[in-house]
Tab-separated table of C-alpha atoms in Angstrom:
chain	number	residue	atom	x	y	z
Y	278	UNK	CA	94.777	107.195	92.332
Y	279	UNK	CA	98.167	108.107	90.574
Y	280	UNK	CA	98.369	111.485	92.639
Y	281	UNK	CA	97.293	109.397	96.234
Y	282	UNK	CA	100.058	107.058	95.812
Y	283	UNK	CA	102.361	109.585	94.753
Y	284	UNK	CA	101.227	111.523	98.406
Y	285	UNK	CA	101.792	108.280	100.246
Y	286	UNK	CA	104.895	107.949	98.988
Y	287	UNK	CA	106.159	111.186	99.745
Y	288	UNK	CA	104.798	110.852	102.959
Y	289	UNK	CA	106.366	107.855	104.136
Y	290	UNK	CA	109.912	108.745	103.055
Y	291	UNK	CA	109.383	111.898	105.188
Y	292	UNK	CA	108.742	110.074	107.915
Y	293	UNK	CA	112.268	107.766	107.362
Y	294	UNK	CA	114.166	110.497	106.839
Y	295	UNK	CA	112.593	112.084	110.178
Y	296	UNK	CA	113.261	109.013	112.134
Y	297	UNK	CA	116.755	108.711	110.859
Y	298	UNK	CA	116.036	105.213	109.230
Y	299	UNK	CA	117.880	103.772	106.291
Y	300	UNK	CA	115.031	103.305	104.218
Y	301	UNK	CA	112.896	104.199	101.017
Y	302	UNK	CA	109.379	103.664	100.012
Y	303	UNK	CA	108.096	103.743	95.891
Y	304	UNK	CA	105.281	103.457	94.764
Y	305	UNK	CA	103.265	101.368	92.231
Y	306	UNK	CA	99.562	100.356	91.465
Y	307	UNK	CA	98.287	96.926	91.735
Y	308	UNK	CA	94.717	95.431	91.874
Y	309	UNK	CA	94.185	96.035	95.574
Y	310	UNK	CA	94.992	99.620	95.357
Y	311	UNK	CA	98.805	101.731	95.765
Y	312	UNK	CA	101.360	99.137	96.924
Y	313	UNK	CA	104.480	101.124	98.441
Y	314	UNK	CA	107.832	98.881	98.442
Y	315	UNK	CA	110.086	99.498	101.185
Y	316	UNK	CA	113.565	98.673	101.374
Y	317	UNK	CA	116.972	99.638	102.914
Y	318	UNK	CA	118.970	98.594	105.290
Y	319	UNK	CA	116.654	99.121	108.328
Y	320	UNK	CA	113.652	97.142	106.974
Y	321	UNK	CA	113.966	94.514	109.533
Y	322	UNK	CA	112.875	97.259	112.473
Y	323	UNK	CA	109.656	97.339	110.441
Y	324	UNK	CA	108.966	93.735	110.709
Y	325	UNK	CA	109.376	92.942	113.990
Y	326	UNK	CA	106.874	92.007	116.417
Y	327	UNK	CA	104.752	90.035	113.512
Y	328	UNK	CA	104.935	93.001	111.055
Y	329	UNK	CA	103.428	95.942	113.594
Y	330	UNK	CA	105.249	98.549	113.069
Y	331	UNK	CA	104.371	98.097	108.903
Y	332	UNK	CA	101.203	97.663	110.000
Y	333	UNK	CA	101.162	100.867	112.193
Y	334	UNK	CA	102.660	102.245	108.954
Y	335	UNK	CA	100.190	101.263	106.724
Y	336	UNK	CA	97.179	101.985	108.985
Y	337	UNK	CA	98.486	105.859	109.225
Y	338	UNK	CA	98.299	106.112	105.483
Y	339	UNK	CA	95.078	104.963	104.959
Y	340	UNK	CA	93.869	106.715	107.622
Y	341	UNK	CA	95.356	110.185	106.174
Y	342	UNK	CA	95.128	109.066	102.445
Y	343	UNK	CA	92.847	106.414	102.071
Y	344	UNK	CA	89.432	108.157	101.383
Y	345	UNK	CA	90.908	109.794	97.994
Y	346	UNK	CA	90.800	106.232	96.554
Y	347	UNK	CA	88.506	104.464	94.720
Y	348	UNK	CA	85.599	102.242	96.726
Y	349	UNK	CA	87.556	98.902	97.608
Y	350	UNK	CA	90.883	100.619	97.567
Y	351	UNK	CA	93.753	100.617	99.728
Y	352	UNK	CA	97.599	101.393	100.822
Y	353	UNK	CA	99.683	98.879	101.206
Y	354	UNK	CA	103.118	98.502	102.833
Y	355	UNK	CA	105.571	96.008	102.044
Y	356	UNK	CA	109.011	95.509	102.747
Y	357	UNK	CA	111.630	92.491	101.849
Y	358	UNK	CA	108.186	90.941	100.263
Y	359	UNK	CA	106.446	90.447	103.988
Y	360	UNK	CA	103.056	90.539	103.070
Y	361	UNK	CA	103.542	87.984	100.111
Y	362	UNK	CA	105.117	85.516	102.316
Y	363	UNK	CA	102.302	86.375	105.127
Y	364	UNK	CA	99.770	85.523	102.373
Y	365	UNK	CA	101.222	82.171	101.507
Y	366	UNK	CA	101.734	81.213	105.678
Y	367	UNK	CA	97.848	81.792	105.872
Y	368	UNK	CA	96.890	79.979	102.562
Y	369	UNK	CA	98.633	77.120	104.078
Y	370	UNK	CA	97.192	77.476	107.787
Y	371	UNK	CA	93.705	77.642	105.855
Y	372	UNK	CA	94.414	74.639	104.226
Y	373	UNK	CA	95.463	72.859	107.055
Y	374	UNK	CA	92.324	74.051	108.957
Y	375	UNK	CA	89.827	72.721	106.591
Y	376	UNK	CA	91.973	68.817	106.543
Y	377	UNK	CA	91.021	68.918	110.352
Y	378	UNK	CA	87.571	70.316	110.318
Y	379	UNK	CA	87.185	67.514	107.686
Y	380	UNK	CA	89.332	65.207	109.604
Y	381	UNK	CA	87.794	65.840	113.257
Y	382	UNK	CA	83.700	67.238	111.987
Y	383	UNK	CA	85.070	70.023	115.142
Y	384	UNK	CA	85.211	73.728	114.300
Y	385	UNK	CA	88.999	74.976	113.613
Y	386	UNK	CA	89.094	78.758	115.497
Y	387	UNK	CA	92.155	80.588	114.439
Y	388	UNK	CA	93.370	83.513	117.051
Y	389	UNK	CA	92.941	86.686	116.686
Y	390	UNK	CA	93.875	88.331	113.292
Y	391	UNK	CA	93.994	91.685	111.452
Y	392	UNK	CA	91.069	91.936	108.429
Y	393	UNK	CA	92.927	91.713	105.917
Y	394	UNK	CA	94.290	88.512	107.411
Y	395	UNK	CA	90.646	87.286	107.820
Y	396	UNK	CA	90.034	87.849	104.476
Y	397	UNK	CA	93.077	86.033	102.732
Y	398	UNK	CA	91.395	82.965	104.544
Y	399	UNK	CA	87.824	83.518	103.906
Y	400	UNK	CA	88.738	83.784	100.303
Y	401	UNK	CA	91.182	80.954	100.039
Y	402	UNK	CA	88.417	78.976	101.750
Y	403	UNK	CA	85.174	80.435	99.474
Y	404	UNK	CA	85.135	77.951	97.279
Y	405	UNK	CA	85.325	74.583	99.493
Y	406	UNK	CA	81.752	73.357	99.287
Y	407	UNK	CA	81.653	71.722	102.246
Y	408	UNK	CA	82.778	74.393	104.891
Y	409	UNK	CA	81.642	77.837	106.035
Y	410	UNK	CA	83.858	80.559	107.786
Y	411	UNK	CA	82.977	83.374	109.859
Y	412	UNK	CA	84.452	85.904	111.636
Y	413	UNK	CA	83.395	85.977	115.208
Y	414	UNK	CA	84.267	88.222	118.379
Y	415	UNK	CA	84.879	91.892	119.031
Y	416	UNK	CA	87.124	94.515	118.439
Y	417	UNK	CA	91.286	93.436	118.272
Y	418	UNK	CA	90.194	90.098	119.393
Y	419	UNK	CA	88.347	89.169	116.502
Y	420	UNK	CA	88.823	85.724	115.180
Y	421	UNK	CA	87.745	83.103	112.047
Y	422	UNK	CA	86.021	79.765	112.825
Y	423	UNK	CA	86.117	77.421	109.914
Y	424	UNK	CA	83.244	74.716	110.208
Y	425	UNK	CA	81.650	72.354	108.412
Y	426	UNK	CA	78.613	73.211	106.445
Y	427	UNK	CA	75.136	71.875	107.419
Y	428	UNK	CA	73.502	70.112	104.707
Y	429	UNK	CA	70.060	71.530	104.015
């Protein structure tokens, strides 16, 4: 994995230095596969829009690195600690989805997310005994519907 990160890393600071941005990617290992921290003084273009152009960033590595990872592995992009903060903003919107399925018995239907956006809810949700979430839709307009369990 060591050698993939060290790829993506070398990769991505071509690809600054070919756009003429003012920034610089390194690389490290976590538990969800090779994180690469981004900073410089252009890290705000990348987090425009919501985060797409990371995203855009992120999505090309994978898609030219990813398969030399271990199963359940990924590149990640970060810059100015985005995706941490995006992680806490959807722990709270998940807990502020299940007090009104609990408060209302109605289904709470987020918009349409990215996976791994999906996922930071399903799991912060997993272990609520009383609700069930699912992803439903197609396609860029998939979305998560947190509802209440039925009793069996």
């Amino acid at each position: 994995m060591e050698e993939t990160c060290t790829r993506a890393e070398e990769l991505l600071n071509a690809i600054f230095t070919g756009a003429g941005f003012d920034l610089r990617a390194e690389a490290s290992q976590s538990e969800l596969g090779c994180l690469l921290g981004i900073e410089g003084d252009d890290s705000g273009l990348l987090l425009g829009q919501g985060g797409e152009l990371l995203d855009a960033l992120q999505q090309i590595l994978n898609q030219a690195l990813g398969r030399s990872l271990p199963k359940g592995q990924r590149i990640i992009c970060d810059a100015n600690n985005y995706r941490a903060a995006r992680e806490a903003e959807l722990r709270a919107m998940a807990s502020h989805a299940a007090r009104q399925v609990r408060a209302t018995s109605s289904p709470f239907v987020f918009g349409p997310m990215e996976p791994m956006e999906r996922r930071i809810i399903h799991l912060s949700l997993a272990a609520e005994e009383d609700l069930a979430t699912e992803s439903i839709g197609e396609g860029n307009a998939r979305r998560l519907r947190v509802s209440l369990k039925i009793p069996r």
